[in-house]
PDB file of C-alpha atoms in Angstrom:
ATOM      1  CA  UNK B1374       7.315   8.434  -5.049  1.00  0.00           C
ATOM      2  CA  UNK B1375       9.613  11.294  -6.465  1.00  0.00           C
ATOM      3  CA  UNK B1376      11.969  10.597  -9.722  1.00  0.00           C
ATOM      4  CA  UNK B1377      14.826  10.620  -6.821  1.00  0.00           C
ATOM      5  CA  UNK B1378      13.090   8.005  -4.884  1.00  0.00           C
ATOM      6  CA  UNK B1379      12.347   5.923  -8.162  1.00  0.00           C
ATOM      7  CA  UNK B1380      16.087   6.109  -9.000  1.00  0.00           C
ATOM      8  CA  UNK B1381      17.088   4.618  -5.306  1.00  0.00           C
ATOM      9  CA  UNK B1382      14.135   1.773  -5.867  1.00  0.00           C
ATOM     10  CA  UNK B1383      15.777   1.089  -9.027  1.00  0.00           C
ATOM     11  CA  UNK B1384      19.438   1.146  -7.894  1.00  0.00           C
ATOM     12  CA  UNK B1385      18.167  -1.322  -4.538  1.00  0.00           C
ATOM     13  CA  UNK B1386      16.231  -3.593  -6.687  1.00  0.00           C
ATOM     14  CA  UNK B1387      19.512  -4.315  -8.852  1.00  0.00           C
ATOM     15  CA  UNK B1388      21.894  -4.573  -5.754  1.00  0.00           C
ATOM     16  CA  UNK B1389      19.515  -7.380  -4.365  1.00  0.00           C
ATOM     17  CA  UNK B1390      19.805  -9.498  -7.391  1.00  0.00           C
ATOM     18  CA  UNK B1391      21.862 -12.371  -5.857  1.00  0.00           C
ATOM     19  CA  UNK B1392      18.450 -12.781  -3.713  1.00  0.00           C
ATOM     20  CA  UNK B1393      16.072 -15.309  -5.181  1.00  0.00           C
ATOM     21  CA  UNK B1394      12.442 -14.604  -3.618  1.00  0.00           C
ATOM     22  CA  UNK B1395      11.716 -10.924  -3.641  1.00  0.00           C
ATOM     23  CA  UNK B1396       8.912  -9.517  -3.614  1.00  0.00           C
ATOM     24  CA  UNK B1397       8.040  -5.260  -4.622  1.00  0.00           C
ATOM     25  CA  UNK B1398       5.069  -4.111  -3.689  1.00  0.00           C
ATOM     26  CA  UNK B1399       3.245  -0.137  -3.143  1.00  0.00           C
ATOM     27  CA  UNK B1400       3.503   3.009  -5.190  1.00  0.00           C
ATOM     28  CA  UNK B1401       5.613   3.160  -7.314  1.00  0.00           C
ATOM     29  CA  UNK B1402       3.983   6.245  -9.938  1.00  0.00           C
ATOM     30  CA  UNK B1403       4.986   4.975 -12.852  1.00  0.00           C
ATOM     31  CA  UNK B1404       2.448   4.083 -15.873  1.00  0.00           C
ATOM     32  CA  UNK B1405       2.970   0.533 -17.873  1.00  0.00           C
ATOM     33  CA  UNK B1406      -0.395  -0.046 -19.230  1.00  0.00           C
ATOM     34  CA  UNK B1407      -0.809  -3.569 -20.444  1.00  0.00           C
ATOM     35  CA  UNK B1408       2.703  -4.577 -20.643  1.00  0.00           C
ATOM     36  CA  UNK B1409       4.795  -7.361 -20.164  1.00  0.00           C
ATOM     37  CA  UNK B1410       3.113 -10.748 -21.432  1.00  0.00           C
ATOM     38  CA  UNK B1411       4.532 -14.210 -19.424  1.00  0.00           C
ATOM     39  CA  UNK B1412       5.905 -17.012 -21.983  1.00  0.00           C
ATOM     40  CA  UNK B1413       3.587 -19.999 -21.464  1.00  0.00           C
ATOM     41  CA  UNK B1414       6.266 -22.099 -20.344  1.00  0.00           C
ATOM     42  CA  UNK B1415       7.041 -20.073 -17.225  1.00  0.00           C
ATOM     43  CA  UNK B1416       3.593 -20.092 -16.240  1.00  0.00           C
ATOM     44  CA  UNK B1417       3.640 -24.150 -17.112  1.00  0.00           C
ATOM     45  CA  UNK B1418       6.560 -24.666 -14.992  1.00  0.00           C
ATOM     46  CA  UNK B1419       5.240 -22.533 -12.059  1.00  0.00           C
ATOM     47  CA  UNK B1420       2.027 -23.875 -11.593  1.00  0.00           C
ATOM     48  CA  UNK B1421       0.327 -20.717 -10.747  1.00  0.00           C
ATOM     49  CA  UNK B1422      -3.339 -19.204 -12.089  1.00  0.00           C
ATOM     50  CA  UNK B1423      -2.007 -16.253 -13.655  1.00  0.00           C
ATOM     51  CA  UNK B1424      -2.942 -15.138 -16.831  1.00  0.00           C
ATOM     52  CA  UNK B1425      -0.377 -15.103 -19.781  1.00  0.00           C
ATOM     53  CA  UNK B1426      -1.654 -11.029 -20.856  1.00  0.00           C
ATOM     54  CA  UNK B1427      -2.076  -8.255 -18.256  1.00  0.00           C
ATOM     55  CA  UNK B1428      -5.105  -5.749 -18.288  1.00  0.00           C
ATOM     56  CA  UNK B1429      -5.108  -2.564 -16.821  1.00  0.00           C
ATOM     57  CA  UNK B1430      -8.083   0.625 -16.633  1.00  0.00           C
ATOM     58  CA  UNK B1431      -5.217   2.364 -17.325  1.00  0.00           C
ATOM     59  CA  UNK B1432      -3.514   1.837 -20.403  1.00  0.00           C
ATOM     60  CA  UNK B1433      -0.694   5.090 -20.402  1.00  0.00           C
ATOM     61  CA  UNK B1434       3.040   4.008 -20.446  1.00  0.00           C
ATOM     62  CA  UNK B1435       5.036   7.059 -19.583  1.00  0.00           C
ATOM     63  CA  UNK B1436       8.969   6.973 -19.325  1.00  0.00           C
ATOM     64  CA  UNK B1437       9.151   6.290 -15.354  1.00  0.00           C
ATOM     65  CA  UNK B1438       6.634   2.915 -16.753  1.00  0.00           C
ATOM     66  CA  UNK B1439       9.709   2.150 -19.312  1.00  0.00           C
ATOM     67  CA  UNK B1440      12.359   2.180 -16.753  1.00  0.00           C
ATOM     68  CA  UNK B1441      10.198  -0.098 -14.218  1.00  0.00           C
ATOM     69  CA  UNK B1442       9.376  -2.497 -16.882  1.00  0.00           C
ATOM     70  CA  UNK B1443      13.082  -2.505 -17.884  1.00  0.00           C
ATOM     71  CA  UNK B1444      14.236  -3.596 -14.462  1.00  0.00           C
ATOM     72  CA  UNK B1445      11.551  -5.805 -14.304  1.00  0.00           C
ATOM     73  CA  UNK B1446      12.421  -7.882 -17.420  1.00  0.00           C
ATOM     74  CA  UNK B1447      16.269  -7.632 -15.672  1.00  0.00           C
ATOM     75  CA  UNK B1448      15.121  -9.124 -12.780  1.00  0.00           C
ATOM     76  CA  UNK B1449      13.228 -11.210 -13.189  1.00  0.00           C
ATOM     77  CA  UNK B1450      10.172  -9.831 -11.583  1.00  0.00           C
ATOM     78  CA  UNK B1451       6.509 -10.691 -12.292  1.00  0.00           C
ATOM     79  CA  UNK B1452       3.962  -7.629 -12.528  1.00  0.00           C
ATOM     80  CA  UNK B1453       0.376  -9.227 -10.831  1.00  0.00           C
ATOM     81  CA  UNK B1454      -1.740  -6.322 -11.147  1.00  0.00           C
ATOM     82  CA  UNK B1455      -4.047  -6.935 -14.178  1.00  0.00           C
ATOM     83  CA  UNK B1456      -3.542 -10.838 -14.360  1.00  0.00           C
ATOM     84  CA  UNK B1457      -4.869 -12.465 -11.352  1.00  0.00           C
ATOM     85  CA  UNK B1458      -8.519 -14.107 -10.424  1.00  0.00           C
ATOM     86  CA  UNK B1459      -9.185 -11.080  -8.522  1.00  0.00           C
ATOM     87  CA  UNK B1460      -7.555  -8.223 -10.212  1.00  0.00           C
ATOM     88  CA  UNK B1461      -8.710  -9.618 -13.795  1.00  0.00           C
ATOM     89  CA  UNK B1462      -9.305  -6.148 -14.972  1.00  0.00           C
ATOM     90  CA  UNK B1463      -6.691  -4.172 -13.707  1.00  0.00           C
ATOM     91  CA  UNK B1464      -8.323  -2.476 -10.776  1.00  0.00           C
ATOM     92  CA  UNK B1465      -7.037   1.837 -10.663  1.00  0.00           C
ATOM     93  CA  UNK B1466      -5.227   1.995  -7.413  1.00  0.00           C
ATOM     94  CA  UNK B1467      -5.043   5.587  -7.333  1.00  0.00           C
ATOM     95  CA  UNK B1468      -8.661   7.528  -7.556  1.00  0.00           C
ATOM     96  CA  UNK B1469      -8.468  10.990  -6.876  1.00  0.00           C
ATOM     97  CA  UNK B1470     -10.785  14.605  -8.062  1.00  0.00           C
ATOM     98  CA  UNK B1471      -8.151  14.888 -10.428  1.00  0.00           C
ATOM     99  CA  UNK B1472      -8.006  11.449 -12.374  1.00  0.00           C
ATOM    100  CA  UNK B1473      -7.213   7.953 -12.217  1.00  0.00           C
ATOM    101  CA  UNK B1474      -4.499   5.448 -12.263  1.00  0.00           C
ATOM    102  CA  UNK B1475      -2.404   2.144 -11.503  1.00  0.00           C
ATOM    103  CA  UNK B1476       0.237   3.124 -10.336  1.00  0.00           C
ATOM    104  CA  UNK B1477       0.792   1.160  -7.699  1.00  0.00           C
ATOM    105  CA  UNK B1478       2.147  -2.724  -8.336  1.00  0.00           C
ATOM    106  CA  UNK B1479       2.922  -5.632  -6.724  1.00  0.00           C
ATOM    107  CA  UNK B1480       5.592  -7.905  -8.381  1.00  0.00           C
ATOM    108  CA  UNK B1481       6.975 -11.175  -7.213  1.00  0.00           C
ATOM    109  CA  UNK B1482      10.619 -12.788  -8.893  1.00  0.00           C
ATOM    110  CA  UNK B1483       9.570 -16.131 -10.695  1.00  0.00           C
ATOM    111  CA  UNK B1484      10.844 -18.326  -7.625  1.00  0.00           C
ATOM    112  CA  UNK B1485       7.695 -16.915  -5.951  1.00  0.00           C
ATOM    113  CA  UNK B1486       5.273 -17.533  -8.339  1.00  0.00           C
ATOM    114  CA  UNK B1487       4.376 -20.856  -7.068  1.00  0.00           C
ATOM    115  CA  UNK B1488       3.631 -19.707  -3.620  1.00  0.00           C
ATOM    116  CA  UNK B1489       0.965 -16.655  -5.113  1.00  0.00           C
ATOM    117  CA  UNK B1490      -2.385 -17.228  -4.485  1.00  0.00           C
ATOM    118  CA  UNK B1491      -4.102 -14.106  -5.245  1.00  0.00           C
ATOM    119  CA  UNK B1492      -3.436 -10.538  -5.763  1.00  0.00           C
ATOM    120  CA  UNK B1493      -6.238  -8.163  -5.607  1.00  0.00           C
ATOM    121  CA  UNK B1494      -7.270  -4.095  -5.036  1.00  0.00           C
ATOM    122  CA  UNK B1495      -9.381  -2.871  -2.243  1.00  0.00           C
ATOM    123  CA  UNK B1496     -12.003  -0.720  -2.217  1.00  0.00           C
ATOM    124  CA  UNK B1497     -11.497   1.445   0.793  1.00  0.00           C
ATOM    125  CA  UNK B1498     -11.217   5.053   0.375  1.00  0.00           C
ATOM    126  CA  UNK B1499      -9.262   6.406   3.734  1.00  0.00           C
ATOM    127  CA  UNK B1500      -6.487   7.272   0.590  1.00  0.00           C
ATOM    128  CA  UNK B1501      -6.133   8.360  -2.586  1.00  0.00           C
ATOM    129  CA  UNK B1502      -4.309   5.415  -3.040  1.00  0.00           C
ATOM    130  CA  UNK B1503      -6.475   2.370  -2.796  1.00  0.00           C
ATOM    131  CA  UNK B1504      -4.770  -0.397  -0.768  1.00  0.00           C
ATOM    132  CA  UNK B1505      -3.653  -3.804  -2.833  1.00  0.00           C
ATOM    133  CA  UNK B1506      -3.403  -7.248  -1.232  1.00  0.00           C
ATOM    134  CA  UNK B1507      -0.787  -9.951  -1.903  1.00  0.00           C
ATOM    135  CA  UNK B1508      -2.042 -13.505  -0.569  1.00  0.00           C
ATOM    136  CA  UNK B1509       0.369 -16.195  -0.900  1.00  0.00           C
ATOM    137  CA  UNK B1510       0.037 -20.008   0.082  1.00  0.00           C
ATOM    138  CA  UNK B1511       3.527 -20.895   1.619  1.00  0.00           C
ATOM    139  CA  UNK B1512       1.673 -24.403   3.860  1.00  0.00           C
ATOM    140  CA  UNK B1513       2.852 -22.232   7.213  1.00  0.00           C
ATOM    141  CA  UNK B1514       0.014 -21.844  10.001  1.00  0.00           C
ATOM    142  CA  UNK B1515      -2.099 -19.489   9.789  1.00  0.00           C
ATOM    143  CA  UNK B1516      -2.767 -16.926  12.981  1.00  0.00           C
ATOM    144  CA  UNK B1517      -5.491 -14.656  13.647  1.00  0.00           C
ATOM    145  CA  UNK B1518      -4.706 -11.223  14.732  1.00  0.00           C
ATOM    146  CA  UNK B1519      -6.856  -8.014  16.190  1.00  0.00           C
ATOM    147  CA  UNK B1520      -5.377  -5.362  14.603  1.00  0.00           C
ATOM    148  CA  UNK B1521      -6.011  -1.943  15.484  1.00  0.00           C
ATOM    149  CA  UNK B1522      -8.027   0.085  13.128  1.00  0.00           C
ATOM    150  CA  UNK B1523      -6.665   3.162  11.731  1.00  0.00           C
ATOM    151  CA  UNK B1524      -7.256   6.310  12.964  1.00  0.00           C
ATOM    152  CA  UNK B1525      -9.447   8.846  11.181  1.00  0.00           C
ATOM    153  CA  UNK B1526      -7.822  11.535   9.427  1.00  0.00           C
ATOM    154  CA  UNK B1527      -7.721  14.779  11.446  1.00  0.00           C
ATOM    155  CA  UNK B1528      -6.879  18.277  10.366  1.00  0.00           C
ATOM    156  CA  UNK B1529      -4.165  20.042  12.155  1.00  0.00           C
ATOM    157  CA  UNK B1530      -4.257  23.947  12.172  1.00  0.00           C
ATOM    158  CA  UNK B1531      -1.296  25.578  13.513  1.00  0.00           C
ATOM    159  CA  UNK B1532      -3.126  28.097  15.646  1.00  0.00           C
ATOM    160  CA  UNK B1533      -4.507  25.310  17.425  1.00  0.00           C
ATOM    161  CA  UNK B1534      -1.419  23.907  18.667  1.00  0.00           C
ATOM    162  CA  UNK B1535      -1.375  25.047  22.592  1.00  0.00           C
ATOM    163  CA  UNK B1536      -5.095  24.227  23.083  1.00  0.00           C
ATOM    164  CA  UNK B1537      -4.749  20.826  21.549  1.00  0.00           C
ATOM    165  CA  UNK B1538      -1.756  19.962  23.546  1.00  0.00           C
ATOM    166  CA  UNK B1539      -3.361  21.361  26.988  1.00  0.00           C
ATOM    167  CA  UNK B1540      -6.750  19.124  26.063  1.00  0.00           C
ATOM    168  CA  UNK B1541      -4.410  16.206  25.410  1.00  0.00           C
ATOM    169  CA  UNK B1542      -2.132  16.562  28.717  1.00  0.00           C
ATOM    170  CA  UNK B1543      -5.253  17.069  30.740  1.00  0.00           C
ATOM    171  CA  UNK B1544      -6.982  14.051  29.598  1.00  0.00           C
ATOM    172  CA  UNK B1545      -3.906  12.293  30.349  1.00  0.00           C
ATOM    173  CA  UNK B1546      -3.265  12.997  33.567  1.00  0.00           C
ATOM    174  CA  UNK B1547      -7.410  12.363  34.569  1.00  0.00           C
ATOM    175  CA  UNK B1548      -7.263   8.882  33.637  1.00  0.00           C
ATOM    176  CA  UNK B1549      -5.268   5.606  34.345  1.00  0.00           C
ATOM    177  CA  UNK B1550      -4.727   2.872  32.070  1.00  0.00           C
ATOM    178  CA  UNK B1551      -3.317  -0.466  34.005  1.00  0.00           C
ATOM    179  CA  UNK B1552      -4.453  -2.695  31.362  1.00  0.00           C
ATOM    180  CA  UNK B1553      -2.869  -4.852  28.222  1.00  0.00           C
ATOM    181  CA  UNK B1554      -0.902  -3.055  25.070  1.00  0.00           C
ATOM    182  CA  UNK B1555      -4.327  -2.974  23.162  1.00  0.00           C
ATOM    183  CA  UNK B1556      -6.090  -1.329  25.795  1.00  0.00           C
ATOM    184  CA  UNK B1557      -3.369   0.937  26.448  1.00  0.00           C
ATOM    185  CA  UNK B1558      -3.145   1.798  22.731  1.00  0.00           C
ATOM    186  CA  UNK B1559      -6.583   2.280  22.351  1.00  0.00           C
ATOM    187  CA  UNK B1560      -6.848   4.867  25.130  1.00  0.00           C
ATOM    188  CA  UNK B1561      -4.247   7.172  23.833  1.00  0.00           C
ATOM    189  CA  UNK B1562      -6.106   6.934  20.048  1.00  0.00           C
ATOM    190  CA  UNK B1563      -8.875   8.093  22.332  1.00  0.00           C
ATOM    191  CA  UNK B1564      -7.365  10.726  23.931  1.00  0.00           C
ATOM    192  CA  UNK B1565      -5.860  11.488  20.785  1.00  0.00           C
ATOM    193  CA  UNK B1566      -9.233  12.106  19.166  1.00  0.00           C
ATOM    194  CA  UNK B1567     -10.938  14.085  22.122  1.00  0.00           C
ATOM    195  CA  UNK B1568      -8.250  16.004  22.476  1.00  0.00           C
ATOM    196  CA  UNK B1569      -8.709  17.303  18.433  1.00  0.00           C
ATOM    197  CA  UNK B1570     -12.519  17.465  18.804  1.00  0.00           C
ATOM    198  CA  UNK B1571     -13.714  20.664  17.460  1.00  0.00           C
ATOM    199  CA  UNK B1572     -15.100  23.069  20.194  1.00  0.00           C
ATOM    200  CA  UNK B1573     -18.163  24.057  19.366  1.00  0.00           C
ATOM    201  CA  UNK B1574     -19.760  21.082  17.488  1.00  0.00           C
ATOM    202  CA  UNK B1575     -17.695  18.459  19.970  1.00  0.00           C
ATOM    203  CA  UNK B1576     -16.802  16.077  16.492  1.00  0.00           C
ATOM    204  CA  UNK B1577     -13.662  15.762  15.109  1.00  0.00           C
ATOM    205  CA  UNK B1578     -12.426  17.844  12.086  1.00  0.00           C
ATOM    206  CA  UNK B1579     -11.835  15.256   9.466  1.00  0.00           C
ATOM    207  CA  UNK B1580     -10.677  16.013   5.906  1.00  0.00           C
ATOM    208  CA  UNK B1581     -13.136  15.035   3.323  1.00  0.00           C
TER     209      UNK B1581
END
């Protein structure tokens, strides 16, 4: 997220203010170390197993972190990262050759905090930025879904452009797929990933 992009996340978060249950949540690149402590009341009144004290791994506050803490104290909003039974450290959420961070958040207004459950960061590395969960218990049913898994990342060089598309229309055109959405979507990832497999060693080019 840019400065320009921070200013419209800002400038939204403010115009929804006559909304009650909000909830802000991904990257957001802005450092606020271990700030903003909860009064003991709120948590009291709320009913919710947060801690009272953040921690974080990362423990700069830059001036983007000022700004998003400021809005945050305006609005009401409750920063999980750092206080939860799964997050009680204050996971980084951004790991990269070049350092580490949290600097991505997920806050909740206090109307929500009774329905939070647990907040916690995942270990999977498909991204710089590691992916963080919200789980909240709102007494709705619960449904099971197959979701489709990612695909891996490829490289895409210019040069190749023609043969790529050629591989792609060809495989196409060979085959037939009459069956449900998932089976349709998973043939086109499938085509989608032959059609970018390198030539000579027939595996795809992924970037480490």
């Amino acid at each position: 997220m840019d400065q320009k992009e921070f200013r419209v996340l800002i400038k939204l978060t403010y115009e929804l203010n006559t909304l009650t249950n909000l909830i802000l949540i991904g990257d957001c690149n802005a450092h606020i170390g271990e700030a903003q402590v909860l009064p003991a009341q709120l948590l009291n009144q709320s009913q919710c197993a947060l801690a009272k004290k953040r921690r974080s791994k990362d423990s700069k506050i830059d001036s983007r972190g000022k700004q998003f803490l400021e809005m945050c104290e305006d609005e009401n909003f409750v920063i999980l990262n750092g206080r939860t039974l799964n997050d009680q450290s204050g996971e980084y959420t951004y790991i990269s050759k070049v350092g580490c961070s949290v600097v991505d958040f997920c806050c909740v207004t206090t109307p929500c905090l009774p329905f939070v459950h647990d907040f916690k960061v995942l270990a999977d590395t498909f991204s710089d930025h590691m992916p963080i969960t919200l789980q909240l218990s709102t007494g709705m049913k619960h449904y099971e879904e197959n979701l489709t898994p990612l695909l891996p990342k490829l490289i895409w060089v210019q040069k190749n452009e023609e043969v790529y598309q050629s591989r792609l229309e060809q495989d196409l055109n060979m085959t037939v797929c009459n069956g449900s959405v998932k089976e349709e979507v998973e043939h086109l990832l499938s085509c989608i990933k032959r059609a970018a497999e390198n030539r000579k060693g027939g595996n795809p080019t992924h970037r480490q």
